mmCIF file of N, CA, C and O in Angstrom:
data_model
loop_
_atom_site.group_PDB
_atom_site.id
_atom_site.type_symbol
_atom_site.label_atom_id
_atom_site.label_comp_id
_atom_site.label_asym_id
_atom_site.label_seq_id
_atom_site.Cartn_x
_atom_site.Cartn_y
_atom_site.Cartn_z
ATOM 1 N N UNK A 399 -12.665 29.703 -0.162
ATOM 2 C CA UNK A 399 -12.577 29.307 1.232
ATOM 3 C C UNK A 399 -12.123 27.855 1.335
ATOM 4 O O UNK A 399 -12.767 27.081 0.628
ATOM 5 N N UNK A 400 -11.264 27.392 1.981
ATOM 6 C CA UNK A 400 -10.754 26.491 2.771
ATOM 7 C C UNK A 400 -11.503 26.161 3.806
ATOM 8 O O UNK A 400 -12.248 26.997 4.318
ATOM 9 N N UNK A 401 -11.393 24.632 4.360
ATOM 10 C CA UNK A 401 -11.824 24.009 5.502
ATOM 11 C C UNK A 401 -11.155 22.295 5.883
ATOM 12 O O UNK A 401 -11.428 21.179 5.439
ATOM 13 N N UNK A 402 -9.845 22.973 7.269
ATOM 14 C CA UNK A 402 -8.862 22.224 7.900
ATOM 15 C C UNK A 402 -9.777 21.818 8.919
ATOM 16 O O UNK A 402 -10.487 22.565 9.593
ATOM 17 N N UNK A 403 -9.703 20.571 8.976
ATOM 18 C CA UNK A 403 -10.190 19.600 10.119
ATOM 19 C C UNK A 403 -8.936 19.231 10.646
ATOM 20 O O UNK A 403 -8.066 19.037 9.797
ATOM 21 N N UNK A 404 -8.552 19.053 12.074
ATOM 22 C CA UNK A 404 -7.859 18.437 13.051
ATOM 23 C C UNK A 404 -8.497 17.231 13.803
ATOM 24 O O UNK A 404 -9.219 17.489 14.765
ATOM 25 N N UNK A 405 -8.310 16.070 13.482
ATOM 26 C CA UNK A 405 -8.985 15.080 14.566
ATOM 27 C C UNK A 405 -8.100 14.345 14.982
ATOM 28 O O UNK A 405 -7.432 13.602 14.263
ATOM 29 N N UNK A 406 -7.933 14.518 16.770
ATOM 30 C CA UNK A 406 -7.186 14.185 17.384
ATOM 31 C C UNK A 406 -7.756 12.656 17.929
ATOM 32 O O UNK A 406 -6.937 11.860 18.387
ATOM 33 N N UNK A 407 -8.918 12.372 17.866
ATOM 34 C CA UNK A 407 -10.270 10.891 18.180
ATOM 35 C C UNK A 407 -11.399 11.349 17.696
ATOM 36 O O UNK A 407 -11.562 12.331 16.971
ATOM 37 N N UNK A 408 -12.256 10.538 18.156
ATOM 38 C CA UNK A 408 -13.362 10.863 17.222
ATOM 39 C C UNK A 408 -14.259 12.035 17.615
ATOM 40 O O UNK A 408 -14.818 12.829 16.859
ATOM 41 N N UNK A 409 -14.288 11.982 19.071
ATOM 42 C CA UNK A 409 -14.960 12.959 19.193
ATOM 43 C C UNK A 409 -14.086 13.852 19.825
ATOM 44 O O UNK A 409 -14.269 14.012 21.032
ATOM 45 N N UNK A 410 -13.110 14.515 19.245
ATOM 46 C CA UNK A 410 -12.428 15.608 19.242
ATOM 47 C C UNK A 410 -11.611 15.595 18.072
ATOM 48 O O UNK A 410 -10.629 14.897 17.818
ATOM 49 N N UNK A 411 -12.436 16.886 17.095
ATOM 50 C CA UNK A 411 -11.992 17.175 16.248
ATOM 51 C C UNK A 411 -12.029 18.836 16.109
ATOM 52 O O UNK A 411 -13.050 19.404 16.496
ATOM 53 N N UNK A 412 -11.022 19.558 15.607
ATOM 54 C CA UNK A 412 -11.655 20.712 15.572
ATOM 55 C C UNK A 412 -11.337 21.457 13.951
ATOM 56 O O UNK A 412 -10.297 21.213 13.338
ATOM 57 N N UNK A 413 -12.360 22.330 13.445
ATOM 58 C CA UNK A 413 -12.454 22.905 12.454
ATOM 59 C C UNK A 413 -12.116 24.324 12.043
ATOM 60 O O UNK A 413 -12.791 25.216 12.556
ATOM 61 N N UNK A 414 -11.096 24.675 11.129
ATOM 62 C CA UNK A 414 -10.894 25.963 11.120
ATOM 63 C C UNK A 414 -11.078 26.382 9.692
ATOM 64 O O UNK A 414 -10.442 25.698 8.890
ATOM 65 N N UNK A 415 -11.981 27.586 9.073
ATOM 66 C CA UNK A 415 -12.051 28.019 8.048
ATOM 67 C C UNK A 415 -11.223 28.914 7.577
ATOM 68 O O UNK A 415 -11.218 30.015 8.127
ATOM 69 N N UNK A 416 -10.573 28.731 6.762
ATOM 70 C CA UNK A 416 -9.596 29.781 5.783
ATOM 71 C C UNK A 416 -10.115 30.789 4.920
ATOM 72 O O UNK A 416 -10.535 30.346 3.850
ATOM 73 N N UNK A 417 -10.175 31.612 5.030
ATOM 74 C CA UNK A 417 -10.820 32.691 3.922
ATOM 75 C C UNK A 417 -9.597 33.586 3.347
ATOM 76 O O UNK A 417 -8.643 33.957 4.031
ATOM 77 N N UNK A 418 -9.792 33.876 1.938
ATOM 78 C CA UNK A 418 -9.103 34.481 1.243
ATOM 79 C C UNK A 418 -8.030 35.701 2.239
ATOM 80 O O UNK A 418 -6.824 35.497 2.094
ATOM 81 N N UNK A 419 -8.329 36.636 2.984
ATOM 82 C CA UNK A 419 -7.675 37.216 3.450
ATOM 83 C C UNK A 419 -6.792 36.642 4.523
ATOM 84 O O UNK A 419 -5.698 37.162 4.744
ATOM 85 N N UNK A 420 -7.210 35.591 5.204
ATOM 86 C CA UNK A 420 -6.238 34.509 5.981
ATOM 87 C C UNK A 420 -5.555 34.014 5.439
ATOM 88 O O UNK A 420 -5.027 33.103 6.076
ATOM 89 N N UNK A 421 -5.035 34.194 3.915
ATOM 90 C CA UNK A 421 -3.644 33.657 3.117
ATOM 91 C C UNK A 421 -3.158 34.704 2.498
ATOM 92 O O UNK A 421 -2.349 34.640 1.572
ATOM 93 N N UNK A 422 -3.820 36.161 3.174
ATOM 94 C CA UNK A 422 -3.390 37.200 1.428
ATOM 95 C C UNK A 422 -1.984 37.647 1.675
ATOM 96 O O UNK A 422 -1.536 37.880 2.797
ATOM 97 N N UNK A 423 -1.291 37.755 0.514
ATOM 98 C CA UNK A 423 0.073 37.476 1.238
ATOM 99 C C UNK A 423 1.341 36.285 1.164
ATOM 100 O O UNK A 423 2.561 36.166 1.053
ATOM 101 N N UNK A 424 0.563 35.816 1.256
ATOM 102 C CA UNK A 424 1.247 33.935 1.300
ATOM 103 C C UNK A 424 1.065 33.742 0.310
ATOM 104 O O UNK A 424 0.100 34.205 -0.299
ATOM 105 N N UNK A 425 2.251 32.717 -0.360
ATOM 106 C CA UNK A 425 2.234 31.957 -1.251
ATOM 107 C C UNK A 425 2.675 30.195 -0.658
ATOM 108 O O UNK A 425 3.392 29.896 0.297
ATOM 109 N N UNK A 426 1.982 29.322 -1.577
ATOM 110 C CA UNK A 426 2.369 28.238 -1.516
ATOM 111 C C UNK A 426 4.094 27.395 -0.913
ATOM 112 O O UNK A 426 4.344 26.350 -0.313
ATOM 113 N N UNK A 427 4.937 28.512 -1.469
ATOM 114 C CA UNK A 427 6.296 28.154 -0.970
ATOM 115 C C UNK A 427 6.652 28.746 0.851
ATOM 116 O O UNK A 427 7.431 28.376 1.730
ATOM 117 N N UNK A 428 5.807 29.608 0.759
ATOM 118 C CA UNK A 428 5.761 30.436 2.062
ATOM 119 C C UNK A 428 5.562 29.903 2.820
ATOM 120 O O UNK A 428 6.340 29.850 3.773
ATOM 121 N N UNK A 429 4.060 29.031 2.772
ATOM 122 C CA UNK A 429 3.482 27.968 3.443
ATOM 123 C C UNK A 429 4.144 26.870 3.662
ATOM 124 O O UNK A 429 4.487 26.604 4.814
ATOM 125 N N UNK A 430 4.414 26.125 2.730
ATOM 126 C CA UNK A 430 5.643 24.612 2.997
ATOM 127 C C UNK A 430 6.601 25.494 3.872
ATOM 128 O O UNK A 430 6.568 25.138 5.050
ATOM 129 N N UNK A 431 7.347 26.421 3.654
ATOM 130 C CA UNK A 431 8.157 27.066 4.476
ATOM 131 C C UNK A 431 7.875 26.738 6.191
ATOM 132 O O UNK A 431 8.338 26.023 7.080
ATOM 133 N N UNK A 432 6.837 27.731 6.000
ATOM 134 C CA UNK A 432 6.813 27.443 8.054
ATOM 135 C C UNK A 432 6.369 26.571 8.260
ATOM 136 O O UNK A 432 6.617 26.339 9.443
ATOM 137 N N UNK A 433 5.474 25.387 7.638
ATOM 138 C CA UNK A 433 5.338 24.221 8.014
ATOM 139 C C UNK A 433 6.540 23.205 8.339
ATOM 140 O O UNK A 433 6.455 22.296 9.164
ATOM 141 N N UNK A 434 7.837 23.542 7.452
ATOM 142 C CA UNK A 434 9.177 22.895 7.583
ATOM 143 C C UNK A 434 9.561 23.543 8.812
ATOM 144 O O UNK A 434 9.745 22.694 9.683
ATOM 145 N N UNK A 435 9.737 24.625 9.185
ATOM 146 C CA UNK A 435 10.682 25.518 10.438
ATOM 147 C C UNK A 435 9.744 25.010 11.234
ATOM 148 O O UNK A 435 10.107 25.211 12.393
ATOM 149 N N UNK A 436 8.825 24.510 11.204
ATOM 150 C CA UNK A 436 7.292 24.336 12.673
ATOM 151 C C UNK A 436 8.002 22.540 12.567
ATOM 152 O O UNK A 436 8.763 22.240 13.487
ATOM 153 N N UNK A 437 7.777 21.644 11.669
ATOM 154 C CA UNK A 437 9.000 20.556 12.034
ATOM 155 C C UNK A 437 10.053 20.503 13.030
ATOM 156 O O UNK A 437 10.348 20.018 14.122
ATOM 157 N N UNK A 438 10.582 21.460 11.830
ATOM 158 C CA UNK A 438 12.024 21.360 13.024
ATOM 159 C C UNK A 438 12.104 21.762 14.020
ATOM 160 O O UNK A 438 12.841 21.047 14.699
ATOM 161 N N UNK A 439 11.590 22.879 14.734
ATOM 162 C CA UNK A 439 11.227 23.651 15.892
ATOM 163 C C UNK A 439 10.667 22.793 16.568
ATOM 164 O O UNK A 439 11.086 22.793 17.726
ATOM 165 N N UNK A 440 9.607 21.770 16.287
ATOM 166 C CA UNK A 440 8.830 20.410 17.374
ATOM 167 C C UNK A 440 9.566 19.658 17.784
ATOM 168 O O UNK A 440 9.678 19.311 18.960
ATOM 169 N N UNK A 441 10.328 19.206 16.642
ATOM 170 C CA UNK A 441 11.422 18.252 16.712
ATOM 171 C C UNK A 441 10.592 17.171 16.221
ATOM 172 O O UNK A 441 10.362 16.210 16.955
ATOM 173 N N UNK A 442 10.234 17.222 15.326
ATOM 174 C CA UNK A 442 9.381 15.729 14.878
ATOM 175 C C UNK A 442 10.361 15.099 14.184
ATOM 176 O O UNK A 442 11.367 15.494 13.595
ATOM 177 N N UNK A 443 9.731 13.756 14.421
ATOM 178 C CA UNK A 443 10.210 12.735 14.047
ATOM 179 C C UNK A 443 9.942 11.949 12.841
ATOM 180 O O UNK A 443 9.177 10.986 12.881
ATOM 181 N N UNK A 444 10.519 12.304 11.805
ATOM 182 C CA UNK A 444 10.111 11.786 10.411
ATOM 183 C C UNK A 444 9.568 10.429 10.451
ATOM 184 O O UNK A 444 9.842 9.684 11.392
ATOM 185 N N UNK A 445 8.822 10.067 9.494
ATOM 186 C CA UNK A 445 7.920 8.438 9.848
ATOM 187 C C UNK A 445 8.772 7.879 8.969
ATOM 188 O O UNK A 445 9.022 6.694 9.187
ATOM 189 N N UNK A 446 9.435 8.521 7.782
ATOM 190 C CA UNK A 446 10.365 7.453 7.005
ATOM 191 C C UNK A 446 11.826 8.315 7.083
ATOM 192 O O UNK A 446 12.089 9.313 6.413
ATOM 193 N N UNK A 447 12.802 7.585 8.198
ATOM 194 C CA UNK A 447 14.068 7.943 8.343
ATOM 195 C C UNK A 447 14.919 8.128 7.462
ATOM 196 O O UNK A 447 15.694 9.065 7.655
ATOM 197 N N UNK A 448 15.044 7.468 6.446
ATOM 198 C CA UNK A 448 15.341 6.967 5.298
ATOM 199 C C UNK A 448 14.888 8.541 3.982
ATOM 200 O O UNK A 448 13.698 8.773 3.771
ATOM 201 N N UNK A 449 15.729 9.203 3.444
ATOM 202 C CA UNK A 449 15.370 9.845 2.184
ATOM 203 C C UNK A 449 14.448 11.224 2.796
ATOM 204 O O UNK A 449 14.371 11.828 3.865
ATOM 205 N N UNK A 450 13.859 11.304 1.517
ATOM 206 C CA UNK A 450 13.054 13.172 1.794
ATOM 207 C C UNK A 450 11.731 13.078 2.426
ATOM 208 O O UNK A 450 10.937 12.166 2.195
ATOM 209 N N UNK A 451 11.510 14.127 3.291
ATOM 210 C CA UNK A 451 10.006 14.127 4.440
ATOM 211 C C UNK A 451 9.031 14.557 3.029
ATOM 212 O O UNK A 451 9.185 15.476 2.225
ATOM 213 N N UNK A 452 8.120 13.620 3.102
ATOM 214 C CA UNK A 452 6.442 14.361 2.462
ATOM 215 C C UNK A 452 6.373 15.024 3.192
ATOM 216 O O UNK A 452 6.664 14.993 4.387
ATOM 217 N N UNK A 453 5.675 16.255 2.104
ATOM 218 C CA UNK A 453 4.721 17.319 2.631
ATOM 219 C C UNK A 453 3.653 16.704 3.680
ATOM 220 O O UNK A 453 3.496 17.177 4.805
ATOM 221 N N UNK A 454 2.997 15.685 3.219
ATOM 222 C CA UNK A 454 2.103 15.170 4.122
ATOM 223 C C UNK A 454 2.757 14.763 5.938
ATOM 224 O O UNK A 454 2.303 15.159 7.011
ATOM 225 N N UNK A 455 4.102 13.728 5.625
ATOM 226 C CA UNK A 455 4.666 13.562 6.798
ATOM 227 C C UNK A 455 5.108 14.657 8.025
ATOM 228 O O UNK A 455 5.370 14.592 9.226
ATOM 229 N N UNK A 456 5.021 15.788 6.882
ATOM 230 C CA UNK A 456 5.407 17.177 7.776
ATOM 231 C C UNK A 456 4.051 17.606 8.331
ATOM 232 O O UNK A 456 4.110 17.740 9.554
ATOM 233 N N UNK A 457 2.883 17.856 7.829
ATOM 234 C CA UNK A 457 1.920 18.267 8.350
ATOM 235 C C UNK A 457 1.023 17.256 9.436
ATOM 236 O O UNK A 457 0.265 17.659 10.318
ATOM 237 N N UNK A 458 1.249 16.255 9.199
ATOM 238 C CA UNK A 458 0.840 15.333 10.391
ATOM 239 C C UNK A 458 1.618 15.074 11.296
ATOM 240 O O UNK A 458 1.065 14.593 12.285
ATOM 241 N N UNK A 459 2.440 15.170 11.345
ATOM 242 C CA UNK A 459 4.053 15.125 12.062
ATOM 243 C C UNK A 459 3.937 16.850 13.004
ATOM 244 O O UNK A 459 4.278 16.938 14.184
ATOM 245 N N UNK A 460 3.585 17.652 12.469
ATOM 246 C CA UNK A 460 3.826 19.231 13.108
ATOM 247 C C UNK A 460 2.258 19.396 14.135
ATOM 248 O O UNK A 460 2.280 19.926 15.246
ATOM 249 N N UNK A 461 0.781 18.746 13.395
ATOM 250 C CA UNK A 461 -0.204 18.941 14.347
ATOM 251 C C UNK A 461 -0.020 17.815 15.393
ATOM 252 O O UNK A 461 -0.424 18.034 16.535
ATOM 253 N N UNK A 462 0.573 16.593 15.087
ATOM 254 C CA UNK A 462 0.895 15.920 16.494
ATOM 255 C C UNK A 462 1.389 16.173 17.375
ATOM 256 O O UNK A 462 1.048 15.946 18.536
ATOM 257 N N UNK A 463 2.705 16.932 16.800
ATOM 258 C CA UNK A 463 3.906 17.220 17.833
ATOM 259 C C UNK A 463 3.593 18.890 18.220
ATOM 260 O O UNK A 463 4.283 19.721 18.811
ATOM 261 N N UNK A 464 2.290 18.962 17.627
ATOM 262 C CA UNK A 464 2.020 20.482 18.057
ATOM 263 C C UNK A 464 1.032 20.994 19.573
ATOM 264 O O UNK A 464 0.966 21.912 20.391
ATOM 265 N N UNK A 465 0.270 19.450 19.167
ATOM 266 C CA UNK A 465 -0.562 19.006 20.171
ATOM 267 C C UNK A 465 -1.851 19.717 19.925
ATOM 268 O O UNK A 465 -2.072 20.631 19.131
ATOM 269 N N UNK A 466 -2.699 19.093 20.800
ATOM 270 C CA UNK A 466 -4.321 19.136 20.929
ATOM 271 C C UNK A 466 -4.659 20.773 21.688
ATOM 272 O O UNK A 466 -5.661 21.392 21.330
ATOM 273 N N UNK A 467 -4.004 21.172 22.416
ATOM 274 C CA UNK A 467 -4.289 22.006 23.295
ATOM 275 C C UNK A 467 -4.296 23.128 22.663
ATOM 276 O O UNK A 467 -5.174 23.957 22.903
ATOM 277 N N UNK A 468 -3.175 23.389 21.608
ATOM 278 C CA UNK A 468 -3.476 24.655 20.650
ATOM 279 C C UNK A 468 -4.084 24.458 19.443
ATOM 280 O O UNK A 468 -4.149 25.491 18.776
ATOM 281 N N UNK A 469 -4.583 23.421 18.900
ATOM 282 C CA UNK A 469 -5.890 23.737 18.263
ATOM 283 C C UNK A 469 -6.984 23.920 18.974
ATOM 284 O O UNK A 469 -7.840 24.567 18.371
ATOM 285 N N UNK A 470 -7.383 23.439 20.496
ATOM 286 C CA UNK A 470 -8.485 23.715 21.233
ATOM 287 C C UNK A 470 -8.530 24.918 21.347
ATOM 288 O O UNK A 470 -9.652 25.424 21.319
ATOM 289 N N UNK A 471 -7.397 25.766 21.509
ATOM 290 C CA UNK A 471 -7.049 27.232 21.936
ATOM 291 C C UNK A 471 -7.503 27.950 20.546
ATOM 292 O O UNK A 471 -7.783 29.148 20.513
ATOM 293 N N UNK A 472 -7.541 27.237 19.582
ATOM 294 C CA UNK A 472 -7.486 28.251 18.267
ATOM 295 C C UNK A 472 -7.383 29.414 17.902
ATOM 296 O O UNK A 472 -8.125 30.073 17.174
ATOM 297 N N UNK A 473 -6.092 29.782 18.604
ATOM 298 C CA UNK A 473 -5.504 30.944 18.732
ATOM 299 C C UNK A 473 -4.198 30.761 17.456
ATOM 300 O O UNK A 473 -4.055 29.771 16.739
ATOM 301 N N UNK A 474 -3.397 31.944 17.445
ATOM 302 C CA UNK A 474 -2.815 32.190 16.277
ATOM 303 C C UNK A 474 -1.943 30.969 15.183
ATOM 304 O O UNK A 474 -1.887 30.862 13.958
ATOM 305 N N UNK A 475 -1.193 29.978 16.601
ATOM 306 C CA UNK A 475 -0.560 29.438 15.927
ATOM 307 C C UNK A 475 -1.638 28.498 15.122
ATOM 308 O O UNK A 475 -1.506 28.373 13.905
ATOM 309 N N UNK A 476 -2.810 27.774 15.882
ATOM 310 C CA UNK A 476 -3.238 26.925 15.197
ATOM 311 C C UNK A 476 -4.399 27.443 13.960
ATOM 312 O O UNK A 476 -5.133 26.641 13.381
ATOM 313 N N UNK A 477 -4.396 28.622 13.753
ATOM 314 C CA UNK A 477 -4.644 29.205 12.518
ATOM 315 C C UNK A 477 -3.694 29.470 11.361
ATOM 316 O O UNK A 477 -4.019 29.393 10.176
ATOM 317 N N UNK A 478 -2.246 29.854 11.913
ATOM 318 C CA UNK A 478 -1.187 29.312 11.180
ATOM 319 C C UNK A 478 -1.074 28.527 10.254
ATOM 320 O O UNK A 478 -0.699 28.737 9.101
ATOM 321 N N UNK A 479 -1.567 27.123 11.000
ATOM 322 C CA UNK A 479 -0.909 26.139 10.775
ATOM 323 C C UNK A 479 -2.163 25.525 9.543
ATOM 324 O O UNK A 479 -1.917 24.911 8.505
ATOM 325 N N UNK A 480 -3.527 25.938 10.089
ATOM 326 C CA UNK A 480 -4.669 25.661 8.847
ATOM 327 C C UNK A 480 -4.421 26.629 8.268
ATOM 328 O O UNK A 480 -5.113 26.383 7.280
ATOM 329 N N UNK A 481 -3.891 27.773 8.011
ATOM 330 C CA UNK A 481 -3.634 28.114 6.563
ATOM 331 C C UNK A 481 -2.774 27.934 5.756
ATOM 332 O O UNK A 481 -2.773 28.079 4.534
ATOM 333 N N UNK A 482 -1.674 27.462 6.768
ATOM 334 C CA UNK A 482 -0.294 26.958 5.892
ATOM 335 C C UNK A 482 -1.301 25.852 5.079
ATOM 336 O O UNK A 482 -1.532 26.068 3.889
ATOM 337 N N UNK A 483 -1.824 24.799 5.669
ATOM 338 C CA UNK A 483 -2.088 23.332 4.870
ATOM 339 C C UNK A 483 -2.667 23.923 3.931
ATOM 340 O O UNK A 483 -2.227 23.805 2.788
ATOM 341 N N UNK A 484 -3.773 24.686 4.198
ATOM 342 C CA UNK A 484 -4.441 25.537 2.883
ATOM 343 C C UNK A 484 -3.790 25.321 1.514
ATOM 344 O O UNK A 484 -4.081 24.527 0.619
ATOM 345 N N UNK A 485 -2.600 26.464 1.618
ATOM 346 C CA UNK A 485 -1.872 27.094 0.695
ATOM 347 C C UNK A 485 -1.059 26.004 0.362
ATOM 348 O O UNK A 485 -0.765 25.938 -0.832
ATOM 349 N N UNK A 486 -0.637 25.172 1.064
ATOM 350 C CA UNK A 486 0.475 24.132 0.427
ATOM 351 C C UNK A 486 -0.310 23.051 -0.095
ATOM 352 O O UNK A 486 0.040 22.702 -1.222
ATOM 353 N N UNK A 487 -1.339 22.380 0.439
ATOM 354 C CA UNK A 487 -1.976 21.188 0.062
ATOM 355 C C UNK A 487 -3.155 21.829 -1.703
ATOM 356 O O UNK A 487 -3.459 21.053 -2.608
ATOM 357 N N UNK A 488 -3.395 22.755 -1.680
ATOM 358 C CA UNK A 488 -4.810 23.966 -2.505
ATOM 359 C C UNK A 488 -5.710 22.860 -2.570
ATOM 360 O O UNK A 488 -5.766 22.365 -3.696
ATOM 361 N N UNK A 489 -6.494 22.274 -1.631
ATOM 362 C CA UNK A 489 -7.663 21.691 -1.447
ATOM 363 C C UNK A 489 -8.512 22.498 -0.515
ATOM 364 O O UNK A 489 -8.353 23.223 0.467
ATOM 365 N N UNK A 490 -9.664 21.965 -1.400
ATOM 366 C CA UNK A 490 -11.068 23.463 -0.584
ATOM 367 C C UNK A 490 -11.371 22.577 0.754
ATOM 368 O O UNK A 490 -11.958 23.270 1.585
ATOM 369 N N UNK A 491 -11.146 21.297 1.177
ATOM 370 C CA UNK A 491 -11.836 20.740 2.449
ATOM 371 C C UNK A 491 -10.133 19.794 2.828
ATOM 372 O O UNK A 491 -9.762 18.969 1.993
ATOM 373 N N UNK A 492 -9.576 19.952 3.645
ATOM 374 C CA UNK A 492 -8.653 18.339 4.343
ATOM 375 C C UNK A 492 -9.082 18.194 5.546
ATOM 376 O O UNK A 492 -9.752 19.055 6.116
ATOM 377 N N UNK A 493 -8.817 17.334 5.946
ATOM 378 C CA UNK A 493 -8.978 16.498 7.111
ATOM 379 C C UNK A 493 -7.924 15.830 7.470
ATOM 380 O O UNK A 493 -7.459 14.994 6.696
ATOM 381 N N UNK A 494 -7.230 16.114 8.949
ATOM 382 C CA UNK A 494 -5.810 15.689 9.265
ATOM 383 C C UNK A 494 -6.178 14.632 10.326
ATOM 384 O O UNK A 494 -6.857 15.102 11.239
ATOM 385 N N UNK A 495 -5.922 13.446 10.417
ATOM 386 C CA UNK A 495 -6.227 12.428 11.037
ATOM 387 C C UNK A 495 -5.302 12.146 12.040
ATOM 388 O O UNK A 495 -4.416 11.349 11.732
ATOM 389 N N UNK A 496 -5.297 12.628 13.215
ATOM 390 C CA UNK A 496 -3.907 12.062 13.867
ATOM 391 C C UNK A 496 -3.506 11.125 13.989
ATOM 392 O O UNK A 496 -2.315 10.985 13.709
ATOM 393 N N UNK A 497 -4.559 9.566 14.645
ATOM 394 C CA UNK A 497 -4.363 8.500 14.883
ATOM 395 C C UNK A 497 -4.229 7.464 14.163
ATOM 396 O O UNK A 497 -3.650 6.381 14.255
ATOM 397 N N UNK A 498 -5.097 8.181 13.170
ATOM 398 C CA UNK A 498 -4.964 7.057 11.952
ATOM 399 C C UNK A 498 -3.621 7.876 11.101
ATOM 400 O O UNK A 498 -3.312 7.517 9.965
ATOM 401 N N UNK A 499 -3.022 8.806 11.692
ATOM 402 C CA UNK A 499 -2.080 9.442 10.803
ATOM 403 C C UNK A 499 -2.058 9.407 9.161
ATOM 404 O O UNK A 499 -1.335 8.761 8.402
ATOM 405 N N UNK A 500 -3.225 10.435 8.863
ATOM 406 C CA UNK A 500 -3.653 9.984 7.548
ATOM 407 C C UNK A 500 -4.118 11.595 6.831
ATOM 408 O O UNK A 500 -5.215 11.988 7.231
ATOM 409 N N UNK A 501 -3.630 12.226 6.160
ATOM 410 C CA UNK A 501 -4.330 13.217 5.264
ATOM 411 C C UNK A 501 -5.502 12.910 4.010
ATOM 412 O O UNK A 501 -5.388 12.291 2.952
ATOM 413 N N UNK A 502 -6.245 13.367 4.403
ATOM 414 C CA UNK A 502 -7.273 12.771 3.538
ATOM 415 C C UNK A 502 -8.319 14.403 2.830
ATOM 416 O O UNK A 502 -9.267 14.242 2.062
#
């Protein structure tokens, strides 16, 4: 099991658990995959213009520009999007920091 934190301030953060069957299926490349097409589809704005997007710059870059309202909704996409990090990041706990724009 996985566990994606979204914190948009401090006291709004929200938590989504990943369990084995919420990735079965997916692979790691799958995942970076729609996390890249969920980029480009936002239209985010790379933080370093210059050369190749981190994985990281993409996933903080896609829940910003994805906004607060559909992780509040925690409906499909923003389960999506914590299992993509899942599978691409393979850490059992992250925490996506918006403001401090920081994966940790």
């Amino acid at each position: 099991m996985y566990t994606v934190t979204v914190a948009f301030r401090d006291d709004k953060e929200y938590e989504f658990r990943v369990h084995a069957e919420d990735i079965a299926g997916q692979t790691r490349d799958s995942a970076r995959e729609w996390l890249h097409e969920e980029f480009e589809e936002l239209e985010c704005t790379p933080s370093n213009p210059v050369g190749k997007v981190l994985i990281l710059d993409v996933i903080l870059n896609v829940a910003k520009y994805g906004g607060e309202q559909r992780f509040a909704q925690g409906g499909p996409w923003a389960r999506r999007f914590a299992a993509s990090v899942a599978l691409a990041l393979d850490r059992p706990v992250v925490r996506i920091d918006i403001p401090g724009f920081v994966v940790g």
